[in-house]
Amino acid sequence: MEQTPKETKKKETAAKRRAPAKKKAAPAEAPAPAETAAAVPAEPGPVSEPRCSVVFIGSECYPFIKTGGLGDVMYALPRALIKQNCDVRVILPRYKCIPQKYQEKMVRRGEFWMDLCEDGRSFYVGIMECVMDGVVYDFIDNEEFFGWGRPYTNLVDDIPKFCYFSKASLAALNYMDQVPDVIHCHDWQAGLVPVFLRTLFANTPVGSAKSMITIHNLRFQGIYNIPTLKYWTALPGWCFDYTVLKQGYEDANMFKGGLACADMITTVSGTYAGEIQTPYYGENLDAHLRHHAGKLHGIVNGIDVEQWDSRSDALLAACYDAENVLEKKRENKRALQARLGLREDDGKMVIGLISRLTDQKGLDLINADMGAFLDGNTQIVVLGTGDARYEEAFRLYEEANPGVVRACIMYDEALAHLIYAGADALLVPSQFEPCGLTQLIAMRYGTVPIVRETGGLKDTVQPFNTYTDEGNGFTFDRYDAGLLLDAVIRAKTLFFTERERWDEMVRRNMEKDVSWENSAAQYRELYLRLK
Ligand code: ADP
């Protein structure tokens, strides 16, 4: 692998040498010099120099295991980075629930025993590896921790599980003799990685790597009592100080420790980076984050535009691009209505909601407004699982409004694709939203987002301006059911009374750049700063 940068350089030097020769061979009536230069670039293409190596450590990654946006980012960002001259390795737990077809692709890279606990208890670490599209995936294998059905269960099990995972990931890098420039950790499940790196691994090969930690959602932090965390980590006493892991009187907070020890912190949008430094959004870590604000950066997420491509999406009833979106979206709408048993009618406005059904996602606002949404011309499709009270509420709305409301209380990737394509608008009225991906996917599929102006929603959805015809969706600011209703009514008014202007927005959204290219370049820039 170390040969690659040299090889790239060699190729580029050769390309540089060849370029002038081509110029010389151009006929006398060749265009003016400026145009010639454009046609035959003297400099090589935009290959990002220098090369850098990164290891991602996180708890989920599409297509192996995904419960939310973290899984999407762990999949898409590495793929975008390798296009920008980075070596990327992703370390994940080998959950039993990873589909068999991926389990079969894995080969055993090695195995060893690792001391973990305060009393010297040691655990088996297997490393299973597979390579997909240039990204190397290493799965930490241990039946005792990962042999369960789901990636997250409850804190009693999850705390030891992710203490083990964080330490095993670093031990695996040493074992494989893979020391990257930067170790990029994601969310609380990998929060102890920077802490281990600064302490128990400081004098080992991997100790020379720099660390970055990304906050995908600050609500979940991995908090447990100090004796338990002391036992499962065997970290030195000073780590349980207020400046690192300690929180309150007797707890330790894994995310807090990671934020303290990492060389850099990022979060998934600029607005959220500011918000989490305030008490309202800071989840009790706002002061800690203000203290570390000098190393905190916000970079907005993108989506994988190959995975989410309406021109080739096999899960749609009809594929489409910005040219034929209006006609084909109608076909998808009819297919969606037929599949879900909604009244098949092009004229209805279909509003979708694809979400974890939790407080974060603004479901109490939707609940409060549901009756008002249903005006005889609107259909509502909900896809999600989560808190029983929301699941139950949507089921009741479905029962009371047959053919008009459909509550799909499940996780269904294929149905999500059809909803993105078949719905006219998508609701994302979150109480807080670090970035949010559903609004990005919606725009890419020509669906108009209706969002609250918070976090990444604010950074990615420009409100529709009725005077200039600019913008991508409908927005509201305060967390208030009346304001959500107002935004939905504004959307409906445009949809039902000025369809050409709505259709223009649909086309505009499809052409909006929601890819990872720009954001991956910003991550790369930060890696190089750390290197
Ligand atoms: P979060 O990570 O907070 O759950 P995001 O908007 O960042 O929210 O990411 C949600 C991702 O999960 C999107 O890719 C969305 O399509 C997907 N998703 C959410 N709920 C479901 C579901 N019930 N079925 C299929 N996909 C879902």
XYZ file of C-alpha atoms and ligand atoms in Angstrom:
558
model
C 0.000 0.000 0.000
C 2.915 2.356 0.773
C 3.906 2.061 -2.886
C 0.743 3.726 -4.124
C 1.644 7.394 -3.543
C 4.949 6.897 -5.295
C 3.221 5.156 -8.172
C 0.675 7.953 -8.450
C 3.455 10.514 -8.484
C 5.305 8.563 -11.179
C 2.170 8.437 -13.340
C 1.543 12.134 -12.877
C 5.134 13.071 -13.691
C 4.823 10.977 -16.852
C 1.566 12.749 -17.708
C 3.246 16.129 -17.185
C 6.060 15.093 -19.494
C 3.613 13.965 -22.171
C 1.448 17.096 -22.118
C 3.807 19.536 -23.887
C 4.525 16.957 -26.619
C 0.819 16.926 -27.488
C 0.821 20.709 -27.654
C 3.721 20.745 -30.077
C 1.964 18.306 -32.370
C -1.070 20.613 -32.685
C -1.623 22.020 -36.196
C -0.601 25.609 -37.028
C -4.251 26.724 -37.120
C -4.712 25.574 -33.568
C -6.970 27.761 -31.404
C -5.661 30.683 -29.377
C -3.243 29.731 -26.562
C -5.787 30.016 -23.762
C -8.149 27.568 -25.464
C -5.302 25.201 -26.289
C -4.364 25.159 -22.650
C -7.952 24.297 -21.745
C -8.118 21.481 -24.283
C -4.790 19.921 -23.261
C -4.268 20.709 -19.604
C -0.621 21.283 -18.844
C -1.226 20.279 -15.229
C -2.606 16.869 -14.295
C -6.298 16.611 -13.369
C -7.625 17.476 -9.938
C -5.962 14.551 -8.140
C -5.792 15.599 -4.512
C -2.234 15.651 -3.220
C -0.818 14.546 -0.868
C -2.239 11.139 -0.116
C -3.503 10.439 3.386
C -4.698 7.381 5.231
C -7.712 7.215 7.505
C -9.324 4.527 9.629
C -13.018 4.900 10.410
C -14.251 3.323 13.631
C -17.998 3.172 14.205
C -20.862 0.931 15.204
C -22.815 0.666 11.943
C -22.307 0.910 8.218
C -24.616 0.313 5.262
C -25.025 -2.261 3.637
C -23.849 -4.497 6.497
C -25.892 -2.946 9.271
C -27.788 0.333 9.371
C -30.252 1.774 11.866
C -30.009 5.438 10.816
C -27.940 8.185 9.234
C -24.673 7.067 10.862
C -24.827 3.898 8.757
C -25.223 5.984 5.589
C -22.271 8.236 6.420
C -19.974 5.317 7.314
C -20.755 3.918 3.871
C -20.687 7.013 1.699
C -17.900 9.166 3.155
C -15.148 6.516 2.773
C -16.207 5.959 -0.835
C -16.053 9.697 -1.504
C -12.649 9.943 0.207
C -11.006 7.233 -1.856
C -11.908 9.261 -4.947
C -9.892 12.063 -3.357
C -6.681 10.122 -2.933
C -7.227 8.768 0.583
C -6.697 5.209 1.809
C -9.699 4.258 3.900
C -10.226 1.336 6.217
C -13.467 0.935 8.170
C -13.581 -1.010 11.452
C -16.964 -2.374 12.547
C -18.335 -4.953 14.967
C -19.115 -8.260 13.327
C -22.752 -8.468 14.389
C -24.503 -11.742 13.887
C -27.300 -9.933 12.056
C -25.053 -8.855 9.165
C -26.671 -10.571 6.144
C -25.195 -13.904 5.163
C -24.123 -12.705 1.709
C -21.703 -10.236 3.343
C -20.581 -12.721 6.009
C -19.567 -15.003 3.146
C -17.362 -12.305 1.619
C -15.272 -11.970 4.773
C -11.917 -13.703 5.173
C -10.158 -14.235 8.484
C -7.336 -11.734 8.732
C -6.123 -12.795 12.156
C -6.970 -13.380 15.794
C -5.465 -12.701 19.199
C -6.368 -12.273 22.862
C -6.581 -8.852 24.420
C -6.479 -7.767 28.061
C -9.458 -5.543 28.744
C -10.652 -5.398 32.329
C -9.217 -4.041 35.537
C -8.784 -7.576 36.903
C -6.838 -8.611 33.816
C -9.715 -10.493 32.183
C -8.903 -10.955 28.535
C -11.056 -11.487 25.468
C -10.763 -13.047 22.060
C -10.457 -10.640 19.090
C -10.988 -12.015 15.606
C -10.487 -9.839 12.535
C -12.612 -10.632 9.493
C -11.917 -8.626 6.374
C -13.539 -7.804 3.074
C -12.875 -5.181 0.427
C -15.678 -3.419 -1.424
C -15.184 -0.716 -4.033
C -11.693 0.074 -2.800
C -12.659 0.414 0.871
C -11.238 -2.164 3.306
C -13.690 -3.323 5.965
C -12.392 -5.039 9.097
C -14.947 -6.639 11.379
C -14.091 -7.259 15.014
C -15.317 -10.724 15.768
C -16.388 -11.853 19.206
C -19.460 -14.030 19.787
C -19.845 -12.961 23.392
C -20.333 -9.284 22.511
C -21.716 -9.336 18.989
C -23.580 -12.631 18.836
C -26.939 -10.944 19.497
C -29.646 -10.033 17.042
C -29.411 -6.267 17.097
C -26.462 -3.851 17.262
C -27.829 -1.910 20.229
C -29.708 -3.494 23.098
C -29.498 -1.729 26.449
C -26.742 0.138 28.246
C -25.996 -2.755 30.600
C -24.842 -4.768 27.593
C -23.821 -1.927 25.305
C -21.310 -0.265 27.649
C -18.995 -3.314 27.946
C -19.603 -4.097 24.266
C -18.328 -0.739 23.045
C -15.497 -0.561 25.622
C -14.336 -3.833 24.134
C -14.926 -2.680 20.552
C -12.985 0.587 20.957
C -9.973 -1.114 22.486
C -10.087 -4.099 20.126
C -10.135 -1.757 17.106
C -6.857 -0.131 18.165
C -5.328 -3.474 19.115
C -6.344 -4.813 15.689
C -4.568 -1.931 13.953
C -1.381 -2.738 15.852
C -1.841 -6.425 15.107
C -2.254 -5.734 11.367
C 0.610 -3.236 11.432
C -1.679 -0.579 9.997
C -0.971 2.840 11.415
C -2.976 5.509 9.593
C -2.454 9.254 9.631
C -5.842 9.775 11.246
C -8.248 7.601 13.210
C -11.737 8.934 12.633
C -14.188 7.860 15.343
C -17.951 8.144 15.123
C -20.396 8.801 17.959
C -20.245 7.538 21.538
C -19.787 3.896 20.601
C -16.247 4.799 19.443
C -15.862 7.542 22.056
C -13.230 5.693 24.058
C -10.916 5.310 21.074
C -9.228 8.738 21.518
C -8.997 8.073 25.273
C -7.288 4.707 24.769
C -5.064 6.233 22.098
C -3.783 8.871 24.547
C -3.284 6.399 27.387
C -2.909 2.646 27.049
C -1.868 2.861 23.384
C 0.276 6.020 23.560
C 3.520 4.060 23.440
C 2.449 1.542 20.825
C 2.719 1.979 17.019
C -0.876 3.175 16.595
C -0.231 5.834 19.268
C 1.400 8.017 16.611
C -1.915 8.431 14.737
C -4.006 11.562 15.241
C -7.672 11.253 16.158
C -10.867 12.919 15.045
C -14.278 12.294 16.526
C -17.533 13.106 14.754
C -20.756 13.879 16.579
C -23.630 12.414 14.585
C -26.059 12.775 17.452
C -25.155 14.237 20.832
C -28.270 12.860 22.526
C -26.676 9.434 22.949
C -23.484 9.541 24.993
C -22.770 6.204 26.663
C -23.067 7.227 30.318
C -22.632 4.706 33.132
C -21.322 4.599 36.670
C -17.585 5.100 37.157
C -16.790 1.735 38.827
C -18.313 -0.161 35.891
C -16.410 1.869 33.309
C -13.215 1.605 35.348
C -13.644 -2.141 35.387
C -14.311 -2.500 31.638
C -11.562 -0.133 30.498
C -8.741 -0.368 33.051
C -7.992 3.256 32.175
C -5.707 5.264 34.503
C -7.379 7.183 37.323
C -6.901 10.657 35.823
C -9.225 9.719 32.932
C -12.097 9.711 35.424
C -11.547 13.369 36.150
C -14.184 16.035 35.263
C -12.131 17.229 32.309
C -12.254 13.809 30.662
C -14.850 11.140 31.486
C -16.511 12.167 34.720
C -20.014 13.576 34.615
C -22.185 14.520 37.563
C -21.161 12.898 40.855
C -20.684 9.281 39.991
C -20.925 8.751 36.251
C -18.495 8.455 33.392
C -19.443 9.604 29.909
C -17.756 7.840 26.997
C -18.571 10.535 24.439
C -17.330 13.288 26.745
C -13.983 11.493 27.136
C -13.655 11.121 23.364
C -14.376 14.812 22.811
C -11.756 15.756 25.393
C -9.003 13.503 24.071
C -9.536 13.729 20.294
C -7.255 16.047 18.348
C -10.231 17.340 16.416
C -14.008 17.251 16.765
C -16.406 17.531 13.887
C -20.139 17.454 13.658
C -22.389 16.983 10.703
C -23.481 20.541 9.987
C -22.275 24.044 10.708
C -25.491 25.066 12.439
C -25.441 22.036 14.746
C -21.798 22.840 15.624
C -23.035 26.166 16.974
C -26.232 24.809 18.523
C -24.528 22.146 20.648
C -22.582 24.833 22.434
C -25.855 26.134 23.897
C -27.741 24.594 26.847
C -30.866 23.863 24.751
C -29.070 21.610 22.280
C -25.945 20.766 24.262
C -27.318 17.685 26.097
C -25.372 18.720 29.238
C -22.123 18.892 27.286
C -22.464 22.477 26.036
C -19.863 23.831 28.478
C -17.483 20.986 27.622
C -17.965 21.751 23.924
C -17.487 25.474 24.419
C -14.234 24.628 26.190
C -13.142 22.579 23.164
C -14.640 24.930 20.558
C -11.204 25.646 19.105
C -11.020 22.146 17.661
C -14.700 21.838 16.692
C -15.773 22.051 13.042
C -19.101 21.548 11.260
C -19.193 19.790 7.887
C -22.559 19.051 6.382
C -23.286 15.466 5.297
C -23.946 14.497 1.713
C -25.574 11.372 0.338
C -24.169 8.680 -1.902
C -25.533 9.794 -5.250
C -25.005 6.354 -6.781
C -26.966 4.626 -4.053
C -29.666 7.308 -4.297
C -30.101 7.803 -8.016
C -33.614 8.067 -9.432
C -32.237 7.427 -12.932
C -31.185 3.881 -12.110
C -32.980 2.970 -8.871
C -34.266 -0.584 -9.336
C -36.647 -0.165 -6.399
C -38.781 2.435 -8.192
C -41.820 1.790 -10.357
C -40.299 4.123 -12.972
C -36.838 5.666 -13.116
C -36.527 9.338 -13.990
C -34.331 12.397 -14.291
C -35.007 16.124 -14.080
C -36.365 16.101 -17.654
C -39.160 13.572 -17.196
C -39.629 13.830 -13.444
C -43.179 15.173 -13.559
C -44.563 12.348 -15.645
C -42.573 9.560 -13.978
C -43.161 10.789 -10.470
C -46.882 10.350 -11.166
C -46.230 6.697 -12.035
C -44.327 6.236 -8.805
C -47.096 7.951 -6.886
C -49.678 5.566 -8.337
C -47.449 2.558 -7.574
C -47.022 3.784 -4.003
C -50.753 4.329 -3.574
C -51.506 0.883 -5.020
C -48.905 -0.841 -2.874
C -50.103 0.784 0.333
C -53.820 0.601 -0.362
C -54.269 4.360 -0.624
C -56.892 5.812 -2.977
C -55.223 5.882 -6.393
C -55.494 9.474 -7.457
C -52.831 11.667 -9.131
C -54.539 14.768 -7.876
C -53.912 14.058 -4.202
C -50.886 15.539 -2.494
C -48.916 12.716 -0.894
C -46.884 13.748 2.140
C -44.298 11.263 3.415
C -42.528 10.770 6.723
C -39.542 8.402 6.865
C -38.113 8.502 10.328
C -37.245 6.912 13.605
C -40.405 7.540 15.626
C -38.818 9.351 18.569
C -39.212 12.732 20.264
C -36.216 14.119 18.348
C -38.085 13.942 15.062
C -40.889 16.368 15.935
C -43.630 13.769 15.993
C -45.609 15.506 18.702
C -46.011 18.433 16.285
C -47.239 16.079 13.565
C -49.597 14.420 16.015
C -51.019 17.766 17.033
C -51.568 18.780 13.402
C -52.639 15.493 11.867
C -56.355 16.312 11.785
C -55.653 19.628 10.078
C -53.386 18.019 7.462
C -56.245 15.842 6.244
C -58.333 18.145 4.102
C -59.695 15.622 1.588
C -56.921 16.351 -0.911
C -53.983 15.039 1.046
C -52.640 11.584 1.824
C -50.079 10.795 4.513
C -47.593 7.923 4.417
C -45.526 7.136 7.506
C -42.586 4.713 7.474
C -40.787 4.192 10.744
C -40.416 2.436 14.057
C -39.703 3.732 17.521
C -41.609 4.842 20.596
C -44.779 2.833 21.158
C -46.893 5.943 21.707
C -46.062 7.314 18.238
C -46.420 3.934 16.558
C -49.814 3.556 18.176
C -50.936 7.086 17.295
C -50.135 6.602 13.597
C -51.887 3.221 13.588
C -54.983 4.902 14.990
C -54.888 7.630 12.337
C -54.662 4.911 9.687
C -57.643 3.087 11.130
C -59.703 6.251 11.273
C -58.735 7.350 7.733
C -58.655 4.273 5.496
C -57.209 4.937 2.049
C -55.912 8.316 3.212
C -53.345 7.624 5.951
C -50.993 4.661 5.901
C -48.759 3.843 8.862
C -46.010 1.404 7.900
C -44.532 0.628 11.297
C -41.445 -1.156 10.077
C -37.952 -0.658 8.749
C -38.089 -1.211 5.005
C -35.306 0.082 2.770
C -37.180 -0.762 -0.465
C -40.370 0.990 0.599
C -38.327 4.033 1.640
C -37.072 4.361 -1.960
C -40.597 4.212 -3.355
C -41.834 6.819 -0.884
C -38.977 9.208 -1.735
C -39.962 8.865 -5.395
C -43.739 8.713 -5.070
C -44.438 11.375 -2.450
C -44.836 15.057 -3.332
C -43.479 16.371 -0.041
C -41.537 14.976 2.926
C -41.947 16.115 6.523
C -38.897 16.640 8.760
C -40.054 18.900 11.617
C -37.293 17.798 14.027
C -36.791 19.237 17.483
C -33.080 18.965 16.742
C -31.375 17.506 13.691
C -27.581 17.201 13.543
C -27.755 16.936 9.761
C -30.635 14.790 8.566
C -30.404 12.764 5.399
C -34.033 12.253 4.490
C -34.427 15.847 3.278
C -31.337 15.412 1.056
C -32.618 12.165 -0.419
C -36.047 13.748 -0.908
C -34.606 16.662 -2.868
C -32.527 14.306 -4.997
C -35.754 12.458 -5.864
C -37.647 15.665 -6.676
C -39.665 15.640 -3.464
C -40.128 18.902 -1.609
C -38.994 18.903 2.038
C -40.994 20.636 4.779
C -38.534 21.141 7.620
C -37.840 22.969 10.835
C -34.920 25.387 10.607
C -32.527 23.561 12.889
C -29.111 21.910 12.486
C -28.453 20.436 9.083
C -32.034 21.042 7.970
C -31.320 24.759 8.131
C -28.045 24.346 6.255
C -29.434 22.218 3.432
C -32.978 23.415 2.756
C -33.258 26.961 1.519
C -36.781 28.249 2.193
C -38.962 28.877 -0.856
C -39.099 32.558 -1.674
C -42.396 33.369 -3.265
C -41.070 36.632 -4.791
C -37.881 35.331 -6.385
C -38.872 31.689 -6.964
C -35.726 30.518 -5.210
C -35.426 27.815 -2.575
C -35.942 24.093 -2.137
C -38.646 23.608 0.439
C -40.879 25.016 3.148
C -39.473 25.848 6.554
C -40.471 27.125 9.975
C -38.333 28.188 12.905
C -39.790 27.832 16.420
C -40.739 24.345 17.621
C -44.457 24.913 17.432
C -47.291 22.885 15.910
C -48.950 26.039 14.580
C -45.841 26.967 12.638
C -45.526 23.458 11.187
C -49.138 23.649 10.075
C -48.466 27.038 8.518
C -45.525 25.588 6.543
C -47.658 22.658 5.342
C -50.422 25.040 4.288
C -47.923 27.177 2.348
C -46.691 24.025 0.608
C -50.233 22.905 -0.206
C -51.184 26.323 -1.513
C -48.324 26.295 -3.999
C -48.972 22.663 -4.926
C -52.681 23.097 -5.569
C -52.818 26.626 -6.957
C -49.509 27.310 -8.729
C -48.344 23.931 -9.896
C -45.824 25.289 -12.459
C -43.896 27.021 -9.710
C -44.029 23.866 -7.584
C -42.797 21.820 -10.555
C -39.933 24.250 -11.055
C -38.903 23.643 -7.445
C -39.066 19.876 -8.048
C -36.652 20.223 -10.983
C -34.438 22.633 -9.059
C -34.200 20.170 -6.164
C -33.179 17.330 -8.452
C -30.317 19.432 -9.731
C -29.105 20.560 -6.321
C -25.693 19.211 -5.369
C -26.259 16.928 -2.387
C -23.272 14.687 -3.112
C -20.384 14.021 -0.747
C -17.753 15.520 -3.035
C -17.542 18.922 -1.434
C -17.832 17.720 2.160
C -15.352 14.876 1.666
C -12.844 17.467 0.426
C -13.392 19.423 3.654
C -12.791 16.303 5.776
C -9.653 15.610 3.794
C -8.479 19.150 4.430
C -8.881 18.582 8.181
C -7.068 15.216 8.027
C -4.141 16.954 6.340
C -4.135 19.641 9.007
C -3.845 16.904 11.639
C -1.306 14.785 9.787
P -31.267 9.515 11.995
O -29.865 9.100 11.761
O -31.423 10.524 13.088
O -32.205 8.364 12.162
P -31.153 10.632 9.296
O -32.103 11.496 8.565
O -29.764 11.122 9.449
O -31.811 10.276 10.694
O -31.045 9.209 8.557
C -32.121 8.355 8.433
C -31.779 7.277 7.420
O -32.482 6.090 7.767
C -32.210 7.628 6.004
O -31.396 6.949 5.079
C -33.631 7.069 5.949
O -34.042 6.782 4.635
C -33.456 5.804 6.766
N -34.655 5.349 7.457
C -35.208 5.860 8.598
N -36.277 5.135 8.979
C -36.430 4.172 8.053
C -37.361 3.093 7.888
N -38.341 2.884 8.759
N -37.218 2.276 6.819
C -36.217 2.487 5.936
N -35.301 3.465 6.034
C -35.397 4.302 7.083
